[in-house]
XYZ file of N, CA and C in Angstrom:
255
model
N 19.556 -15.570 -12.591
C 19.047 -16.806 -12.051
C 17.535 -16.873 -12.281
N 17.095 -17.976 -12.818
C 15.661 -18.130 -13.056
C 15.064 -19.089 -12.035
N 13.824 -18.842 -11.745
C 13.095 -19.664 -10.785
C 12.190 -20.606 -11.564
N 12.262 -21.878 -11.269
C 11.406 -22.846 -11.947
C 10.007 -22.834 -11.332
N 9.074 -23.377 -12.068
C 7.709 -23.491 -11.546
C 7.694 -24.364 -10.298
N 8.543 -25.388 -10.265
C 8.601 -26.273 -9.105
C 9.094 -25.523 -7.870
N 10.105 -24.653 -8.034
C 10.603 -23.848 -6.913
C 9.512 -22.896 -6.409
N 8.788 -22.310 -7.350
C 7.704 -21.397 -6.996
C 6.608 -22.146 -6.240
N 6.223 -23.319 -6.744
C 5.187 -24.119 -6.084
C 5.622 -24.533 -4.677
N 6.893 -24.915 -4.538
C 7.419 -25.297 -3.223
C 7.392 -24.102 -2.270
N 7.737 -22.913 -2.779
C 7.730 -21.708 -1.950
C 6.309 -21.369 -1.513
N 5.345 -21.566 -2.405
C 3.975 -21.238 -2.008
C 3.460 -22.230 -0.962
N 3.955 -23.460 -0.979
C 3.620 -24.409 0.083
C 4.291 -23.994 1.402
N 5.559 -23.592 1.326
C 6.287 -23.148 2.530
C 5.640 -21.906 3.128
N 5.106 -21.033 2.289
C 4.479 -19.797 2.777
C 3.282 -20.104 3.669
N 2.642 -21.239 3.448
C 1.495 -21.635 4.263
C 1.924 -22.171 5.628
N 3.215 -22.478 5.782
C 3.698 -23.118 7.010
C 4.817 -22.326 7.675
N 4.782 -21.019 7.558
C 5.821 -20.185 8.169
C 5.768 -20.322 9.684
N 6.940 -20.228 10.347
C 6.981 -20.394 11.802
C 6.174 -19.346 12.562
N 6.052 -18.142 12.018
C 5.232 -17.115 12.659
C 4.500 -16.326 11.577
N 3.374 -15.754 11.949
C 2.575 -15.003 10.979
C 3.280 -13.687 10.649
N 3.515 -13.439 9.358
C 4.151 -12.169 8.957
C 3.226 -10.979 9.213
N 3.803 -9.796 9.194
C 3.015 -8.572 9.346
C 2.053 -8.433 8.160
N 1.074 -7.571 8.334
C 0.122 -7.336 7.248
C 0.807 -6.816 5.990
N 1.827 -5.990 6.155
C 2.549 -5.469 4.981
C 3.243 -6.604 4.224
N 3.848 -7.522 4.954
C 4.521 -8.657 4.311
C 3.482 -9.568 3.656
N 2.354 -9.780 4.333
C 1.292 -10.603 3.740
C 0.787 -9.990 2.440
N 0.641 -8.673 2.407
C 0.229 -8.001 1.171
C 1.284 -8.167 0.086
N 2.550 -8.090 0.469
C 3.632 -8.255 -0.497
C 3.624 -9.677 -1.063
N 3.437 -10.666 -0.200
C 3.351 -12.058 -0.656
C 2.166 -12.233 -1.604
N 1.035 -11.679 -1.231
C -0.162 -11.773 -2.069
C 0.097 -11.164 -3.447
N 0.625 -9.941 -3.454
C 0.845 -9.233 -4.711
C 1.837 -9.981 -5.602
N 2.924 -10.445 -5.016
C 3.919 -11.184 -5.811
C 3.324 -12.481 -6.362
N 2.536 -13.171 -5.543
C 1.915 -14.414 -5.993
C 0.970 -14.145 -7.165
N 0.117 -13.132 -7.018
C -0.838 -12.810 -8.081
C -0.120 -12.363 -9.354
N 0.932 -11.548 -9.210
C 1.685 -11.084 -10.378
C 2.361 -12.269 -11.060
N 2.889 -13.197 -10.269
C 3.580 -14.365 -10.817
C 2.623 -15.312 -11.527
N 1.417 -15.431 -11.013
C 0.488 -16.411 -11.577
C -0.465 -15.834 -12.620
N -0.789 -14.537 -12.511
C -1.781 -13.953 -13.411
C -1.278 -12.776 -14.231
N -0.135 -12.198 -13.858
C 0.352 -11.010 -14.559
C -0.279 -9.755 -13.989
N -0.297 -8.701 -14.775
C -0.796 -7.406 -14.306
C -2.256 -7.484 -13.860
N -2.563 -6.700 -12.830
C -3.926 -6.626 -12.299
C -4.859 -6.095 -13.388
N -6.083 -6.592 -13.380
C -7.094 -6.108 -14.320
C -8.321 -5.696 -13.523
N -9.207 -5.003 -14.170
C -10.435 -4.582 -13.502
C -10.262 -3.267 -12.776
N -11.349 -2.850 -12.164
C -11.365 -1.575 -11.456
C -10.990 -1.765 -9.995
N -10.419 -0.714 -9.440
C -10.086 -0.709 -8.011
C -11.378 -0.775 -7.209
N -11.434 -1.662 -6.211
C -12.646 -1.731 -5.384
C -12.908 -0.389 -4.701
N -14.144 -0.117 -4.450
C -14.501 1.133 -3.790
C -15.172 0.874 -2.464
N -15.743 1.911 -1.923
C -16.489 1.773 -0.680
C -15.601 1.510 0.516
N -16.084 0.663 1.398
C -15.401 0.422 2.659
C -14.743 -0.947 2.726
N -14.512 -1.568 1.576
C -13.841 -2.871 1.549
C -12.333 -2.629 1.551
N -11.823 -2.219 2.729
C -10.428 -1.799 2.833
C -9.448 -2.933 2.534
N -9.818 -4.148 2.883
C -8.944 -5.290 2.611
C -8.794 -5.489 1.099
N -9.899 -5.454 0.380
C -9.853 -5.622 -1.079
C -9.081 -4.475 -1.732
N -9.263 -3.276 -1.219
C -8.547 -2.110 -1.755
C -7.042 -2.274 -1.537
N -6.652 -2.690 -0.335
C -5.226 -2.870 -0.029
C -4.612 -3.955 -0.922
N -5.347 -5.041 -1.123
C -4.839 -6.123 -1.969
C -4.697 -5.653 -3.417
N -5.701 -4.938 -3.914
C -5.649 -4.417 -5.279
C -4.460 -3.479 -5.436
N -4.307 -2.549 -4.493
C -3.208 -1.575 -4.581
C -1.847 -2.253 -4.528
N -1.708 -3.263 -3.668
C -0.430 -3.978 -3.567
C -0.106 -4.670 -4.888
N -1.093 -5.339 -5.458
C -0.882 -6.030 -6.734
C -0.618 -5.018 -7.840
N -1.391 -3.933 -7.862
C -1.243 -2.908 -8.893
C 0.140 -2.258 -8.840
N 0.759 -2.229 -7.654
C 2.088 -1.615 -7.521
C 3.144 -2.411 -8.289
N 2.832 -3.641 -8.655
C 3.778 -4.482 -9.395
C 3.514 -4.473 -10.898
N 2.589 -3.633 -11.343
C 2.238 -3.569 -12.762
C 3.504 -3.385 -13.595
N 3.648 -4.202 -14.618
C 4.811 -4.124 -15.492
C 5.924 -5.079 -15.093
N 5.849 -5.650 -13.898
C 6.839 -6.632 -13.456
C 6.554 -7.944 -14.175
N 7.560 -8.561 -14.736
C 7.340 -9.822 -15.448
C 6.931 -10.910 -14.464
N 6.237 -11.903 -14.969
C 5.822 -13.011 -14.115
C 7.045 -13.752 -13.587
N 8.089 -13.872 -14.391
C 9.324 -14.540 -13.953
C 9.975 -13.767 -12.803
N 10.054 -12.443 -12.931
C 10.650 -11.625 -11.869
C 9.823 -11.727 -10.592
N 8.508 -11.739 -10.717
C 7.648 -11.854 -9.546
C 7.831 -13.222 -8.880
N 7.955 -14.274 -9.687
C 8.205 -15.615 -9.122
C 9.495 -15.623 -8.327
N 10.549 -15.036 -8.899
C 11.851 -14.987 -8.245
C 11.768 -14.225 -6.921
N 11.133 -13.058 -6.933
C 11.010 -12.248 -5.725
C 10.178 -12.969 -4.663
N 9.143 -13.672 -5.093
C 8.295 -14.422 -4.162
C 9.102 -15.513 -3.475
N 9.848 -16.286 -4.259
C 10.665 -17.376 -3.707
C 11.695 -16.813 -2.725
N 12.336 -15.699 -3.078
C 13.334 -15.087 -2.196
C 12.697 -14.608 -0.886
N 11.524 -13.986 -0.973
C 10.856 -13.484 0.229
C 10.444 -14.636 1.139
N 9.875 -15.683 0.575
C 9.475 -16.833 1.384
C 10.695 -17.464 2.037
N 11.801 -17.556 1.312
C 13.033 -18.117 1.878
C 13.504 -17.305 3.071
N 13.451 -15.980 2.938
C 13.833 -15.089 4.058
C 12.939 -15.334 5.271
N 11.643 -15.408 5.028
C 10.676 -15.558 6.115
C 10.762 -16.936 6.782
N 11.084 -17.941 5.984
C 11.157 -19.307 6.518
C 12.428 -19.536 7.328
N 13.412 -18.686 7.088
C 14.655 -18.781 7.858
C 15.619 -19.751 7.380
């Protein structure tokens, strides 16, 4: 099953209006899937220092390295559907 760009766009709109705020782990997963779906593999260096939020986001996105943009779109739509109920 393939996910269309329209389905992905609709899911990203629904993600902004979830009935309750997801946990930080789920938010990182949504972020990583969205970035992988829209930009592909992460580029650049891992942030350093004490910017823990940036490090967590980079690591979450980097964990999807090699995942196709289509697969990431599909997983994103499925996750948002689960969260939206």
